[in-house]
Each structure stands twice: as C-alpha cells, then as structure tokens.
Short mmCIF file of C-alpha atoms in Angstrom, two decimals:
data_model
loop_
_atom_site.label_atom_id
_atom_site.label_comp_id
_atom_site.label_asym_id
_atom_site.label_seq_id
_atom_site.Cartn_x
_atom_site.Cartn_y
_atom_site.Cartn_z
CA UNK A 1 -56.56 -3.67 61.04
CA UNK A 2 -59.91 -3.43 59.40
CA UNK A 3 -59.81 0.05 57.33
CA UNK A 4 -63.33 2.15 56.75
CA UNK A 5 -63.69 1.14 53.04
CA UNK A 6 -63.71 -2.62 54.33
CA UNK A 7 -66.19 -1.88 56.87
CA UNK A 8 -68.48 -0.06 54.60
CA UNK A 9 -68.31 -2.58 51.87
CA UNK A 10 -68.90 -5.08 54.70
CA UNK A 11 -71.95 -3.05 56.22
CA UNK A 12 -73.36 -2.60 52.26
CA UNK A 13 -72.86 -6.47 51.87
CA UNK A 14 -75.08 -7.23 54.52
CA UNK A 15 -77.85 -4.73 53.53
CA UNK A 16 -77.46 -6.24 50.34
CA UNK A 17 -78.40 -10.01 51.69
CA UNK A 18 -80.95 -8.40 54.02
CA UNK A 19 -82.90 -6.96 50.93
CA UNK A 20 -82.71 -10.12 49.03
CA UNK A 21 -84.66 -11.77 52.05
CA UNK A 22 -86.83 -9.65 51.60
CA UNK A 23 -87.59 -9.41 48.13
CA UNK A 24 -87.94 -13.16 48.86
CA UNK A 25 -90.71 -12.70 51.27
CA UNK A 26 -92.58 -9.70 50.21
CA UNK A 27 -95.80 -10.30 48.23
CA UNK A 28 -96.69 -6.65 47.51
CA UNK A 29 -95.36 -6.20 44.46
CA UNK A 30 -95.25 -2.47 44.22
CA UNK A 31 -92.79 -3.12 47.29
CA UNK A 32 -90.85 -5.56 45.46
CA UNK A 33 -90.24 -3.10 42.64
CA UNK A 34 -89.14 -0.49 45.22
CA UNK A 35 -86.36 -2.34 47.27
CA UNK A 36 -85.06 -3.70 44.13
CA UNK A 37 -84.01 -0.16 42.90
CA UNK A 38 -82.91 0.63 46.28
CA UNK A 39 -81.05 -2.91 46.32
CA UNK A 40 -79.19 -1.89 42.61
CA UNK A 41 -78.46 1.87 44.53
CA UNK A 42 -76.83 -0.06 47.18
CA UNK A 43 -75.15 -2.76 44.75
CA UNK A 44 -74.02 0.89 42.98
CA UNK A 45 -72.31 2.64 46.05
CA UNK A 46 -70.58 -1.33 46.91
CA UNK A 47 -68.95 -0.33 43.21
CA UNK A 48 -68.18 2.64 44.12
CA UNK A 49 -66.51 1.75 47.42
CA UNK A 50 -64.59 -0.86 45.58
CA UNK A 51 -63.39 1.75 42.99
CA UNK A 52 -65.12 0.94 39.72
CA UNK A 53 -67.00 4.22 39.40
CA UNK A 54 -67.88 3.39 35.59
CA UNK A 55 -69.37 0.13 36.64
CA UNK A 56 -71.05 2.38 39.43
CA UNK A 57 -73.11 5.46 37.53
CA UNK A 58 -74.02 2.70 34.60
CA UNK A 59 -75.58 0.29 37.46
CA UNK A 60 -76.99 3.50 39.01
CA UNK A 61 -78.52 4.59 35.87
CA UNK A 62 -79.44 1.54 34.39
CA UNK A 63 -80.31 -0.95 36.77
CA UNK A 64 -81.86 1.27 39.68
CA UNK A 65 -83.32 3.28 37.04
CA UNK A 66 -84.54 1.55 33.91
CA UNK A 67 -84.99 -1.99 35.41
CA UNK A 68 -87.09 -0.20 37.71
CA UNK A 69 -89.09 1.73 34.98
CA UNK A 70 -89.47 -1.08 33.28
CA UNK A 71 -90.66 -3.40 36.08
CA UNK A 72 -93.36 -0.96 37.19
CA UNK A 73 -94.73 -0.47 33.49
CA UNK A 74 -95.22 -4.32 33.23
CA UNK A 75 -96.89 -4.67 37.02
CA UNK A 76 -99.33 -2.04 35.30
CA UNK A 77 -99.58 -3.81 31.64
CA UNK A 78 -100.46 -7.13 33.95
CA UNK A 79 -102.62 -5.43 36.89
CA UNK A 80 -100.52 -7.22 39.23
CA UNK A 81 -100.96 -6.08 42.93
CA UNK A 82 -99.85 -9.24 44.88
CA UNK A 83 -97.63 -12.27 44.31
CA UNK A 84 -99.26 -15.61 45.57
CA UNK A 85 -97.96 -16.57 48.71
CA UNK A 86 -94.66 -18.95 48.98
CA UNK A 87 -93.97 -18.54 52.39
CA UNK A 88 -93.87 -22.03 53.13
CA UNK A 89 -90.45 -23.74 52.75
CA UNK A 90 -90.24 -25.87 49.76
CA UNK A 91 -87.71 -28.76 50.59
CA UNK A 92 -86.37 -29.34 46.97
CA UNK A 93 -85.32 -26.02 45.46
CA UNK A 94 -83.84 -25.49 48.82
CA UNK A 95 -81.81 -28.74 48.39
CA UNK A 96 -80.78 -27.52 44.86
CA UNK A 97 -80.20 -24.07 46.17
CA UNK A 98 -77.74 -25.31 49.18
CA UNK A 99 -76.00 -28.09 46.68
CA UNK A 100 -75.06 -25.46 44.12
CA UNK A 101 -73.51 -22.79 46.83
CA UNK A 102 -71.59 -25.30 48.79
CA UNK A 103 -70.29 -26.31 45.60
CA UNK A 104 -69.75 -22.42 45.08
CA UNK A 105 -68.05 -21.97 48.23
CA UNK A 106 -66.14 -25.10 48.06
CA UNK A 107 -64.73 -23.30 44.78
CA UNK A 108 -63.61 -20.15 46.22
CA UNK A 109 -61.64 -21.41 48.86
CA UNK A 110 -58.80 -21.13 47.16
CA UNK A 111 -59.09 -18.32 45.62
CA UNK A 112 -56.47 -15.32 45.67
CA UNK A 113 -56.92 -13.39 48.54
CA UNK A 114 -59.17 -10.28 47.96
CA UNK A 115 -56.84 -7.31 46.98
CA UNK A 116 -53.68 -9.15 46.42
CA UNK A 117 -51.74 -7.23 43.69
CA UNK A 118 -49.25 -10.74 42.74
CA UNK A 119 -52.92 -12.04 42.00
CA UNK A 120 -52.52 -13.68 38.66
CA UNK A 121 -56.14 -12.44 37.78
CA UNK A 122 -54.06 -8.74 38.30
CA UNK A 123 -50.71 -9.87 36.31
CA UNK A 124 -52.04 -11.17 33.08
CA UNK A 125 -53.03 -8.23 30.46
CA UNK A 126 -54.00 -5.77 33.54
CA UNK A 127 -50.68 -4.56 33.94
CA UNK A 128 -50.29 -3.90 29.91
CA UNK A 129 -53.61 -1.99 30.43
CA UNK A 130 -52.89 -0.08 33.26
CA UNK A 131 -49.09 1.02 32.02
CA UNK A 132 -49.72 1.19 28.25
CA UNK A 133 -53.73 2.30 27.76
CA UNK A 134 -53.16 6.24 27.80
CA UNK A 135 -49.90 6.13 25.40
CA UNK A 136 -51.89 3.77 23.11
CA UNK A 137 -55.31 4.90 22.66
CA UNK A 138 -55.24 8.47 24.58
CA UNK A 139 -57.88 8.05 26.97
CA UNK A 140 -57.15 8.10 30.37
CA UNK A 141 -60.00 6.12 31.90
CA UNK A 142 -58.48 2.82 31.01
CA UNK A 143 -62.16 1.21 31.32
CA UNK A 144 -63.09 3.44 28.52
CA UNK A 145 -60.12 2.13 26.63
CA UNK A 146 -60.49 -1.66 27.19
CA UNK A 147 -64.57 -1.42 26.42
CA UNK A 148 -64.04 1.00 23.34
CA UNK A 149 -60.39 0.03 21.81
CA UNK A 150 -58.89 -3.11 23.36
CA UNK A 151 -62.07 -5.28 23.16
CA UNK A 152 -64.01 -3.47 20.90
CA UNK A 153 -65.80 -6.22 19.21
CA UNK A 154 -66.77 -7.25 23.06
CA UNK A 155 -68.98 -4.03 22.99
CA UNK A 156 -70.15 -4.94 19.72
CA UNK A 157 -71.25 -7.89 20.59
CA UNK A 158 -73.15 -6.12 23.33
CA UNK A 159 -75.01 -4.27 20.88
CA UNK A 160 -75.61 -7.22 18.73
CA UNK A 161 -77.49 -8.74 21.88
CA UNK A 162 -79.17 -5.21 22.59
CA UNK A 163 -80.23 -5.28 18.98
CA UNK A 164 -81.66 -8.66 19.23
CA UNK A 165 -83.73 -8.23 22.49
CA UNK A 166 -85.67 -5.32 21.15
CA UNK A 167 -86.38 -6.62 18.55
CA UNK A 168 -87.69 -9.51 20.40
CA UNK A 169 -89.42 -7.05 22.62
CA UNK A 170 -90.83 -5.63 19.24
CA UNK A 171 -91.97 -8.85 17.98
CA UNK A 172 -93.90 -9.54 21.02
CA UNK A 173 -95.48 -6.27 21.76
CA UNK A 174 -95.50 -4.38 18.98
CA UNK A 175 -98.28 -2.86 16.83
CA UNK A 176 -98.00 -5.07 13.78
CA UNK A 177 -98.92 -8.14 16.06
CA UNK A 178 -102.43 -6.66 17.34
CA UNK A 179 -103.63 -5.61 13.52
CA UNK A 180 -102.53 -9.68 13.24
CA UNK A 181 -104.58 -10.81 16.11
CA UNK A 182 -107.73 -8.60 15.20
CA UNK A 183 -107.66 -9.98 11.37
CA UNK A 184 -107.89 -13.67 12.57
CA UNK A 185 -110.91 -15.56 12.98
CA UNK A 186 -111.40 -16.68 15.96
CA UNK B 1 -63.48 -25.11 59.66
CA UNK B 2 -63.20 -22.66 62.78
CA UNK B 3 -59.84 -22.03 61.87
CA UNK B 4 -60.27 -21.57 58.09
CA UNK B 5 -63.17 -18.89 58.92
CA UNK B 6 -61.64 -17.21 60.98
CA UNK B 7 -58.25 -16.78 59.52
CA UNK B 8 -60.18 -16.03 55.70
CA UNK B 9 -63.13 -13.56 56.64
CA UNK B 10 -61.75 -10.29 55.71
CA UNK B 11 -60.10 -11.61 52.41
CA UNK B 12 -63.18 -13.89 51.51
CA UNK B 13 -65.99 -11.84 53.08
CA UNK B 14 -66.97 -10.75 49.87
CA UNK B 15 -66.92 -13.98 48.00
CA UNK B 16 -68.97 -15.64 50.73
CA UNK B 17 -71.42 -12.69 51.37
CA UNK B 18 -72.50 -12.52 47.11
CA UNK B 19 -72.73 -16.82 47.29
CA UNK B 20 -75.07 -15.77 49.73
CA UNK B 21 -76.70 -13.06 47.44
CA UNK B 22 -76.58 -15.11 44.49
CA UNK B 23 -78.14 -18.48 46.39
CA UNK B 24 -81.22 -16.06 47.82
CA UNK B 25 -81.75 -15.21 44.16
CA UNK B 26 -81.77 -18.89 42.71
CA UNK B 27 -83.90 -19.48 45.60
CA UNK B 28 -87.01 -16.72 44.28
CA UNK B 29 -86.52 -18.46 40.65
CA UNK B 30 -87.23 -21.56 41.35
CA UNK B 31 -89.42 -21.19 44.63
CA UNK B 32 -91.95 -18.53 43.28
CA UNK B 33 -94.76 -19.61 40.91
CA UNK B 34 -95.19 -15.69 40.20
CA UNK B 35 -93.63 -14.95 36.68
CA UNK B 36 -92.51 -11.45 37.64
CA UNK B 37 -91.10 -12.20 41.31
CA UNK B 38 -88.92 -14.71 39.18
CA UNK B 39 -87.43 -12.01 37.45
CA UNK B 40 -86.41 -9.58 40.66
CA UNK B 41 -84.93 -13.29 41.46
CA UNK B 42 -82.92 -13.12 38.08
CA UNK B 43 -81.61 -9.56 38.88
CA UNK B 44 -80.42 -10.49 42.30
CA UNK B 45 -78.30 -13.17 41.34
CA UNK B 46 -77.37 -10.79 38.44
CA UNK B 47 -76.02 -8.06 40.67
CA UNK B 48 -74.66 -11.30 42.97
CA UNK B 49 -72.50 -12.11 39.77
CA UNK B 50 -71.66 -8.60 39.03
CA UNK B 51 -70.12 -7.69 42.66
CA UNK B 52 -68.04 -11.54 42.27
CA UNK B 53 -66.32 -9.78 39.83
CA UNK B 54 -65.88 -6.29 41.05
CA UNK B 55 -64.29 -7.88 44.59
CA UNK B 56 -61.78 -10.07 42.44
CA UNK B 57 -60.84 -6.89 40.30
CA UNK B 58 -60.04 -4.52 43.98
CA UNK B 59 -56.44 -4.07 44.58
CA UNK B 60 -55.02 -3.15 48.32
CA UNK B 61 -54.32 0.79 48.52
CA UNK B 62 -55.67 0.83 44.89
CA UNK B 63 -57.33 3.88 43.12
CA UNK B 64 -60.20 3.48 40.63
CA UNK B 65 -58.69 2.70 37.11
CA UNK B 66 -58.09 6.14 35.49
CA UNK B 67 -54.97 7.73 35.32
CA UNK B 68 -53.91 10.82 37.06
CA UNK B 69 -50.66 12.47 38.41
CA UNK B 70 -49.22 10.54 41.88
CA UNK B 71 -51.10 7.55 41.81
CA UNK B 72 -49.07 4.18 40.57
CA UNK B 73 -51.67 1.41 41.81
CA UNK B 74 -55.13 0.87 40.14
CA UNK B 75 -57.61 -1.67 40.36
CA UNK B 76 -57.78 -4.22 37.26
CA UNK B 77 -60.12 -2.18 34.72
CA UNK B 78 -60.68 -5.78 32.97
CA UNK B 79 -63.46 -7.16 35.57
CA UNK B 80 -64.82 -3.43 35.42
CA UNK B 81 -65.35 -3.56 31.67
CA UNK B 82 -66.94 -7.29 31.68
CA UNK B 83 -69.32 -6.40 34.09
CA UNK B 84 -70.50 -3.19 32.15
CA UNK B 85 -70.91 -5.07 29.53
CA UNK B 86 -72.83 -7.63 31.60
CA UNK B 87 -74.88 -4.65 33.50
CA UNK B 88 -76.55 -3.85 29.77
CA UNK B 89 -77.07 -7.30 28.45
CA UNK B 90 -78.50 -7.78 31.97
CA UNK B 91 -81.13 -4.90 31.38
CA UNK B 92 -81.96 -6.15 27.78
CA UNK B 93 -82.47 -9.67 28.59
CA UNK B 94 -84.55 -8.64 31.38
CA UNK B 95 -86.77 -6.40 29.14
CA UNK B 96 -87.53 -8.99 27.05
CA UNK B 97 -88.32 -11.21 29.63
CA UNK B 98 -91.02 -8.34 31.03
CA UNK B 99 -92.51 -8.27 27.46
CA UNK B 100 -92.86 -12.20 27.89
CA UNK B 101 -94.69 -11.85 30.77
CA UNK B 102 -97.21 -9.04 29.58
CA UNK B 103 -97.93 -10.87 26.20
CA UNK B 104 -98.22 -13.88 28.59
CA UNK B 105 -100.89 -11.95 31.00
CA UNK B 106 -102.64 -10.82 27.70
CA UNK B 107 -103.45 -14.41 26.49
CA UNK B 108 -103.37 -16.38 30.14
CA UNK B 109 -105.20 -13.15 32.32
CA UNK B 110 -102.77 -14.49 35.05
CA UNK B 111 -98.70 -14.09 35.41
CA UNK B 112 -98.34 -17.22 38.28
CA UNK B 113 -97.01 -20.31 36.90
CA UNK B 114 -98.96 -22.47 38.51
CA UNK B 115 -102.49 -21.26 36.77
CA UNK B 116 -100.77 -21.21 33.75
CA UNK B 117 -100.23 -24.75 33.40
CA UNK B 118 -103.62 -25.46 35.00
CA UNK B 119 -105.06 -23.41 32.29
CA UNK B 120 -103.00 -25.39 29.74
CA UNK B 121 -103.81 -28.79 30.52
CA UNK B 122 -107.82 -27.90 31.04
CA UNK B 123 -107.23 -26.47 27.48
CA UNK B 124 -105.75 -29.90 26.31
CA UNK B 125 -108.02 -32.22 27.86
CA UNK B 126 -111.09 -30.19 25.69
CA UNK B 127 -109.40 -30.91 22.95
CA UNK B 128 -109.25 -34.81 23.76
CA UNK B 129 -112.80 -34.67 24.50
CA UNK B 130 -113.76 -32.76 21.22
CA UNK B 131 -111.37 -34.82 19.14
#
C-alpha cells in the first residue's frame, strides 16, 4: 500500500526532526553550522522526492550552501566556539511552543488529503497553469513560467526585499561606517 | 484519537512530521539566549514552512511540473514557485540578521542575550549615578 517515494519521504522526515533535536542540543557551534547544511541537503532531496526539482537545486544551492557560508563567516567575525548551555527545560517557551502546534495540528485536521488531485488547492489556477503555460509563454517548466511571466511582479518583489537586505547588510557592515566610528570622539 | 491517527497517517504524515519541525525550531528561538543558535532556530522553522507547502502542492502518480511527451498529471507548480521565492527572501533576511549579530559582537564583545542586557542595564545604572 505504502509505495517507495512515501517511505523515503517518510524516512527523510524523520532525519529531518532528528537533526532539529539536535541542533537544539548541540553547543559546538562549528557543529551546529555543519548539520544545518546537511539538514537543508536533506530538506533538498524531501523536494526532490516530492517532485519540485526547482525548489530542490535552489534550496541545495542556496540554503545548504550560502546560509552555510554565511553562518561560518559570522562564527569567525564573532570568535564564537560554544553556545551557553540551555539544556535545562525551560517550562514557559515550552508552554508557548506546545500551545501554538496543537493549535497547528488542530488546523490541519481537515485538511485535503495529501496528493488528492479534486484538492481545491490543485483546481483553482493550477490547472490553467499546467494546460495553458507552454502555449502562452513557451517555456515548458511551468515553475519558470509562473515565477517569470504569470507572477512576475511576485519575483520583483523578491528582489525589492533582496535589494533592501543588502543594503541593510551594507549599512551595518560596511566601510563608510568604520571611517564614521574612527572620526568620533569618544 | 486512536482512530483518527491511524486512519490519517499516510495522508497527514507530512503535515504532522514539519508541525513537529517547525515547533523544534520555535523552541531554539525562544529557549536559547545565544544570538546565532537563534538563527539556525529561524532556518528550521523556515525549511518547516517550506516542506508545508511542497507536501500540499504533491499530486498522487504526479510528475514534477514541466512538460514533456506522455505525462498528463503534474504536481501544482504554484506552491513550488512561492516557496522559491520564500527560499531567497529566507537567505536575505537571514544575512542581515548575521550582520546584526557581528556589528552586535563588535560593540557588546558577546553574541548571548542574556550578557547583553546585563551589559545594558550596568551601562544605565552609571548613567543614573553620574547624572
């Protein structure tokens, strides 16, 4: 009943929640770093096994790759080794944490079933995409058409926010800002 | 409850295996007085929100949304093309949280929470005295 792509996505799943623990309790930080990228390689094949490949090689690239990158270039910057230890249970996040996915849970219950095609999340502009996307914009890779034709100013509003965080990252770390801090009397 | 489990898992596996993803991510945001741990947090419940999507998007006997000769049933490229979207602004956002923390460690010497605000209120209270 249960076919291999269900058991591999199941298998992935629960590497996937076994990493998290563990990110939780780790307090080596060059560690932490580490099974992150592996956890976005993982969270990249579970794409892949669920057929998104587009979704797949961009998490691949960008979130095993750069996040990583960037991660270990500020645990240099901030000559951090190891994260102060939280082992011990703390009573109220946990309280906030259990609140907010029961009321998760209680809202997928009735959710459409996972693969359903008369989903209505599947029969609303899906189908227009899926039958009309090639005739209409000439790409076959219909995710290429929705992000670059259909919803367009989606992706540029992406870039917008792109735009805005580096310069943000600019602001805060840039060169201008140390001649600044240098001029100013102490 | 025993019967809803059991006659749901394979359709909701995925929906109740990222709530757990997602809640294990909350839980090293607001748990963790260690700036940068609170950001691995952030991506986990990022990638939690991300694979939501994906499962809602996968269609039974379904190929992966580009079309070819002999295949009639994709998966819904919609979700797909959110959570690109979402992957990128997920990277940026998280950039410029990593340059908060190291203009943070520049000023504080420390990147845990807790000293921070020590450091802050022995700052204050100096001023109180001087003033």
């Amino acid at each position: 009943m249960i076919d291999i792509d269900i058991a591999i996505n199941m298998l992935l799943l629960l590497f996937l929640i076994a990493m998290a623990t563990t990110i939780l309790r780790l307090r080596r930080m060059l560690a932490v770093a580490m099974i992150l990228s592996l956890y976005s390689l993982l969270t990249a094949g579970l794409f892949m096994v669920m057929d998104a490949p587009d979704v797949a090689f961009t998490e691949a690239a960008v979130g095993s790759g750069v996040s990583t990158v960037l991660l270990l270039v500020t645990l240099t910057l901030t000559r951090t080794h190891y994260a102060k230890n939280t082992a011990r249970l703390q009573w109220r996040p946990l309280i906030i944490v259990l609140l907010t996915g029961g009321a998760l849970l209680y809202g997928v219950h009735d959710i459409a079933l996972m693969g359903d095609i008369n989903a209505p999340a599947h029969r609303h502009v899906a189908d227009h995409y899926i039958a009309e996307a090639r005739n209409e914009t000439g790409v076959p890779n219909m995710v290429t058409a929705v992000l670059a034709s259909y919803r367009s100013f989606d992706t540029l509003g992406e870039v917008v926010v792109i735009f805005a965080a580096s310069i943000g990252v600019m602001l805060l770390l840039g060169d201008g800002r140390r001649e600044h801090r240098d001029g100013d009397t102490p | 409850m025993i019967d809803y489990i059991s006659s749901h898992w394979v359709s909701h596996y995925n929906y109740w295996a990222t709530i757990v993803i997602m809640m294990i991510g909350l839980y090293t945001i607001i748990s963790h007085t260690n700036l940068i741990k609170k950001i691995a947090g952030l991506n986990i419940l990022q990638a939690g929100v991300f694979l939501m999507y994906i499962s809602m998007g996968v269609v039974t006997d379904g190929t992966a949304p580009i079309a070819a000769e002999g295949f009639t049933i994709y998966s819904n490229p919609l979700p797909q093309v959110l959570m690109l979207t979402a992957i990128v602004v997920g990277v940026a956002t998280t950039a410029l949280a990593f340059a908060f923390v190291v203009r943070i460690s520049e000023t504080y010497h420390t990147v845990e929470e807790d000293e921070l605000l020590f450091q802050d209120k022995l700052q204050s209270s100096e001023e109180t005295e001087e003033w």
